[in-house]
Amino acid sequence: MVQIISSAIAFNKKLIWENNSKNLYLATTTRELIEIFRLRSEVYTKIKYDNEFPDMIKGLNFDTYDENSAILYTKVNDIVTGTCRVIFDSDKKLPIDTHFPLDYLRAEGKSIVEISRLSVKHDRVGLNQEFKWLTKGVYLITLKNSITKTISAIKDEHFKLYSKFGGFTFAKKINIYGKLPNPLIITFWDTLKISNFFKKAFLGELKTA
């Protein structure tokens, strides 16, 4: 765990990160990462994702992919309320390669990342603020760090919303995704092709807590 935290902090500090929101942050300290790992564990246990993504230490959800990830989080009233990570491609490849090999994108010279461990403390309906902040964070990380393709696995019913982002496309449906309770669809996002909807809903002046 100590090595993973140390590597994650070093990786995040090297990233280009420009953000002026008081609610959205990039994790660069041990304390921040511990709080994030706790939130992941809490949320993933609640939604029954813990069989596929188990805690490495009880109450703390992390793995070696954190070592090469931009780890984003939201904070309201000094409480971490949401998090996600942007896993940068490396020699160990991306987790999603197990279900949908991405070597053809690498052969084309694409710079790829995978979005994972999206966890929000309070389950709310619609575009809650944490989701908006984290999505904006993903956009900023990929844009500033020259990422070509952003890959994610989402529930089928969420595709309608994501498709409004612009540059968002369907790749493949995976009926059995490990031990997860529902099938997922693999999607690609080209953040250079964002829509007016995305600009207004995610890059405009967001309400802060």
Short mmCIF file of C-alpha atoms in Angstrom, two decimals:
data_model
loop_
_atom_site.label_atom_id
_atom_site.label_comp_id
_atom_site.label_asym_id
_atom_site.label_seq_id
_atom_site.Cartn_x
_atom_site.Cartn_y
_atom_site.Cartn_z
CA MET A 1 0.00 0.00 0.00
CA VAL A 2 2.81 2.41 0.86
CA GLN A 3 4.41 1.89 -2.56
CA ILE A 4 1.11 2.38 -4.39
CA ILE A 5 0.40 5.62 -2.52
CA SER A 6 3.92 6.90 -3.10
CA SER A 7 3.76 6.14 -6.83
CA ALA A 8 0.28 7.64 -7.16
CA ILE A 9 1.36 10.89 -5.53
CA ALA A 10 4.44 11.16 -7.76
CA PHE A 11 2.38 10.43 -10.89
CA ASN A 12 -0.31 13.00 -10.06
CA LYS A 13 2.24 15.70 -9.30
CA LYS A 14 3.73 15.28 -12.79
CA LEU A 15 0.43 15.82 -14.59
CA ILE A 16 -0.63 19.10 -16.14
CA TRP A 17 -3.57 20.19 -14.01
CA GLU A 18 -5.34 23.52 -14.31
CA ASN A 19 -8.54 24.00 -12.35
CA ASN A 20 -10.11 26.89 -10.46
CA SER A 21 -12.94 25.03 -8.72
CA LYS A 22 -12.94 24.92 -4.94
CA ASN A 23 -14.75 21.58 -5.05
CA LEU A 24 -12.62 19.59 -7.54
CA TYR A 25 -9.10 18.38 -6.82
CA LEU A 26 -6.30 16.10 -7.99
CA ALA A 27 -4.99 13.89 -5.17
CA THR A 28 -1.39 14.62 -4.22
CA THR A 29 -1.20 13.65 -0.53
CA THR A 30 -1.43 10.44 1.49
CA ARG A 31 -4.37 11.76 3.49
CA GLU A 32 -6.35 12.54 0.34
CA LEU A 33 -5.73 9.07 -1.09
CA ILE A 34 -6.75 7.30 2.11
CA GLU A 35 -10.04 9.22 2.16
CA ILE A 36 -10.58 8.36 -1.50
CA PHE A 37 -9.88 4.65 -0.91
CA ARG A 38 -12.38 4.68 1.95
CA LEU A 39 -15.07 6.27 -0.19
CA ARG A 40 -14.49 3.75 -2.98
CA SER A 41 -14.89 0.89 -0.51
CA GLU A 42 -18.08 2.37 0.94
CA VAL A 43 -19.72 2.98 -2.44
CA TYR A 44 -18.59 -0.24 -4.14
CA THR A 45 -19.82 -2.34 -1.25
CA LYS A 46 -23.17 -0.57 -1.40
CA ILE A 47 -23.66 -1.15 -5.14
CA LYS A 48 -22.31 -4.72 -4.95
CA TYR A 49 -19.23 -4.10 -7.08
CA ASP A 50 -16.92 -5.33 -4.34
CA ASN A 51 -16.85 -8.92 -5.68
CA GLU A 52 -15.23 -7.75 -8.90
CA PHE A 53 -13.22 -4.94 -7.31
CA PRO A 54 -12.44 -6.13 -3.76
CA ASP A 55 -10.72 -4.07 -1.08
CA MET A 56 -7.01 -4.81 -0.83
CA ILE A 57 -7.28 -3.82 2.84
CA LYS A 58 -10.68 -3.98 4.51
CA GLY A 59 -12.33 -0.59 4.17
CA LEU A 60 -9.78 0.64 1.62
CA ASN A 61 -10.28 0.07 -2.12
CA PHE A 62 -7.16 0.49 -4.26
CA ASP A 63 -4.93 -1.46 -6.66
CA THR A 64 -1.73 -1.12 -8.66
CA TYR A 65 -3.46 0.87 -11.41
CA ASP A 66 -3.58 3.79 -8.98
CA GLU A 67 0.16 4.10 -9.53
CA ASN A 68 -0.39 5.47 -13.04
CA SER A 69 -3.72 7.22 -12.65
CA ALA A 70 -4.94 10.77 -12.35
CA ILE A 71 -7.01 10.43 -9.18
CA LEU A 72 -9.70 13.09 -9.00
CA TYR A 73 -11.98 13.86 -6.10
CA THR A 74 -14.62 16.32 -4.98
CA LYS A 75 -14.89 17.89 -1.58
CA VAL A 76 -17.81 19.68 0.09
CA ASN A 77 -17.45 21.16 3.58
CA ASP A 78 -14.10 19.37 3.99
CA ILE A 79 -15.67 15.96 3.24
CA VAL A 80 -14.66 13.89 0.20
CA THR A 81 -17.96 13.32 -1.62
CA GLY A 82 -16.92 11.79 -4.93
CA THR A 83 -13.97 10.40 -6.86
CA CYS A 84 -12.89 8.77 -10.08
CA ARG A 85 -9.57 7.95 -11.70
CA VAL A 86 -8.15 8.30 -15.19
CA ILE A 87 -5.81 5.34 -15.77
CA PHE A 88 -3.02 6.15 -18.21
CA ASP A 89 -1.87 3.37 -20.52
CA SER A 90 1.31 1.56 -19.49
CA ASP A 91 3.20 -1.72 -20.01
CA LYS A 92 0.58 -3.53 -17.90
CA LYS A 93 -2.10 -2.15 -20.27
CA LEU A 94 -5.54 -1.08 -19.06
CA PRO A 95 -8.02 -3.13 -17.00
CA ILE A 96 -10.53 -3.00 -19.84
CA ASP A 97 -8.07 -4.84 -22.14
CA THR A 98 -9.15 -8.07 -20.41
CA HIS A 99 -12.63 -7.67 -21.91
CA PHE A 100 -11.91 -5.56 -25.00
CA PRO A 101 -8.30 -5.60 -26.33
CA LEU A 102 -7.08 -2.15 -27.31
CA ASP A 103 -3.84 -3.00 -29.13
CA TYR A 104 -5.30 -1.81 -32.43
CA LEU A 105 -5.56 1.71 -30.97
CA ARG A 106 -1.97 1.52 -29.73
CA ALA A 107 -0.87 0.41 -33.21
CA GLU A 108 -2.51 3.56 -34.58
CA GLY A 109 -0.46 5.65 -32.16
CA LYS A 110 -3.43 6.66 -30.02
CA SER A 111 -2.83 7.92 -26.48
CA ILE A 112 -5.48 6.13 -24.42
CA VAL A 113 -6.80 6.23 -20.88
CA GLU A 114 -9.54 4.40 -18.99
CA ILE A 115 -12.04 5.93 -16.58
CA SER A 116 -12.76 3.80 -13.52
CA ARG A 117 -13.66 3.73 -9.81
CA LEU A 118 -16.36 6.38 -10.17
CA SER A 119 -17.76 6.68 -6.65
CA VAL A 120 -20.17 9.29 -5.31
CA LYS A 121 -21.09 9.42 -1.63
CA HIS A 122 -24.76 10.23 -2.03
CA ASP A 123 -26.80 8.49 -4.69
CA ARG A 124 -28.81 11.24 -6.33
CA VAL A 125 -30.93 11.34 -9.46
CA GLY A 126 -29.76 13.29 -12.50
CA LEU A 127 -26.69 15.43 -13.03
CA ASN A 128 -25.57 15.87 -9.43
CA GLN A 129 -22.76 18.29 -8.74
CA GLU A 130 -20.16 15.60 -7.99
CA PHE A 131 -20.76 13.98 -11.36
CA LYS A 132 -20.46 17.35 -13.08
CA TRP A 133 -17.25 18.25 -11.28
CA LEU A 134 -15.61 14.87 -11.89
CA THR A 135 -16.60 14.84 -15.57
CA LYS A 136 -15.12 18.29 -15.95
CA GLY A 137 -11.97 16.98 -14.25
CA VAL A 138 -11.70 14.06 -16.68
CA TYR A 139 -12.08 16.47 -19.58
CA LEU A 140 -9.37 18.80 -18.25
CA ILE A 141 -6.93 15.96 -17.56
CA THR A 142 -7.32 14.44 -21.02
CA LEU A 143 -7.21 17.79 -22.81
CA LYS A 144 -4.13 19.14 -21.02
CA ASN A 145 -2.20 15.85 -21.14
CA SER A 146 -2.68 15.10 -24.87
CA ILE A 147 -4.98 12.07 -24.61
CA THR A 148 -6.56 10.85 -27.86
CA LYS A 149 -9.13 8.32 -26.64
CA THR A 150 -10.90 8.01 -23.29
CA ILE A 151 -12.36 4.54 -22.71
CA SER A 152 -14.99 3.58 -20.16
CA ALA A 153 -17.41 0.78 -19.32
CA ILE A 154 -20.87 2.07 -18.44
CA LYS A 155 -24.40 0.77 -17.93
CA ASP A 156 -26.49 0.64 -21.07
CA GLU A 157 -29.11 3.02 -19.65
CA HIS A 158 -26.49 5.73 -19.11
CA PHE A 159 -25.38 5.86 -22.76
CA LYS A 160 -28.14 8.28 -23.77
CA LEU A 161 -26.78 10.90 -21.39
CA TYR A 162 -23.12 10.34 -22.25
CA SER A 163 -23.84 10.49 -25.99
CA LYS A 164 -24.84 14.13 -25.50
CA PHE A 165 -21.24 14.97 -24.55
CA GLY A 166 -20.09 14.99 -28.19
CA GLY A 167 -17.38 12.69 -29.50
CA PHE A 168 -18.89 9.85 -27.47
CA THR A 169 -19.31 6.53 -29.30
CA PHE A 170 -20.41 2.96 -28.62
CA ALA A 171 -17.77 0.24 -29.08
CA LYS A 172 -19.13 -3.06 -27.74
CA LYS A 173 -21.60 -4.55 -25.28
CA ILE A 174 -20.17 -6.98 -22.70
CA ASN A 175 -22.94 -9.19 -21.33
CA ILE A 176 -20.77 -10.71 -18.60
CA TYR A 177 -18.24 -8.27 -17.17
CA GLY A 178 -16.41 -10.31 -14.56
CA LYS A 179 -18.52 -10.65 -11.41
CA LEU A 180 -20.52 -7.45 -11.90
CA PRO A 181 -24.31 -7.82 -11.55
CA ASN A 182 -25.15 -6.09 -14.85
CA PRO A 183 -23.87 -6.11 -18.44
CA LEU A 184 -21.84 -3.06 -19.50
CA ILE A 185 -21.05 -1.31 -22.74
CA ILE A 186 -17.58 -0.18 -23.80
CA THR A 187 -17.47 3.42 -24.98
CA PHE A 188 -14.94 5.83 -26.47
CA TRP A 189 -14.81 9.58 -25.89
CA ASP A 190 -12.88 12.00 -28.06
CA THR A 191 -12.76 15.08 -25.85
CA LEU A 192 -11.73 17.30 -28.75
CA LYS A 193 -15.24 16.87 -30.16
CA ILE A 194 -17.34 18.01 -27.21
CA SER A 195 -20.84 19.32 -27.88
CA ASN A 196 -22.47 22.62 -26.99
CA PHE A 197 -24.47 20.70 -24.38
CA PHE A 198 -21.24 19.60 -22.69
CA LYS A 199 -19.77 23.10 -22.82
CA LYS A 200 -22.86 24.56 -21.20
CA ALA A 201 -23.57 21.81 -18.64
CA PHE A 202 -20.00 20.96 -17.60
CA LEU A 203 -17.66 23.80 -18.54
CA GLY A 204 -19.92 26.70 -17.64
CA GLU A 205 -20.03 28.35 -14.26
CA LEU A 206 -21.05 25.46 -12.00
CA LYS A 207 -22.85 26.03 -8.72
CA THR A 208 -20.45 25.52 -5.82
CA ALA A 209 -21.22 24.41 -2.30
#
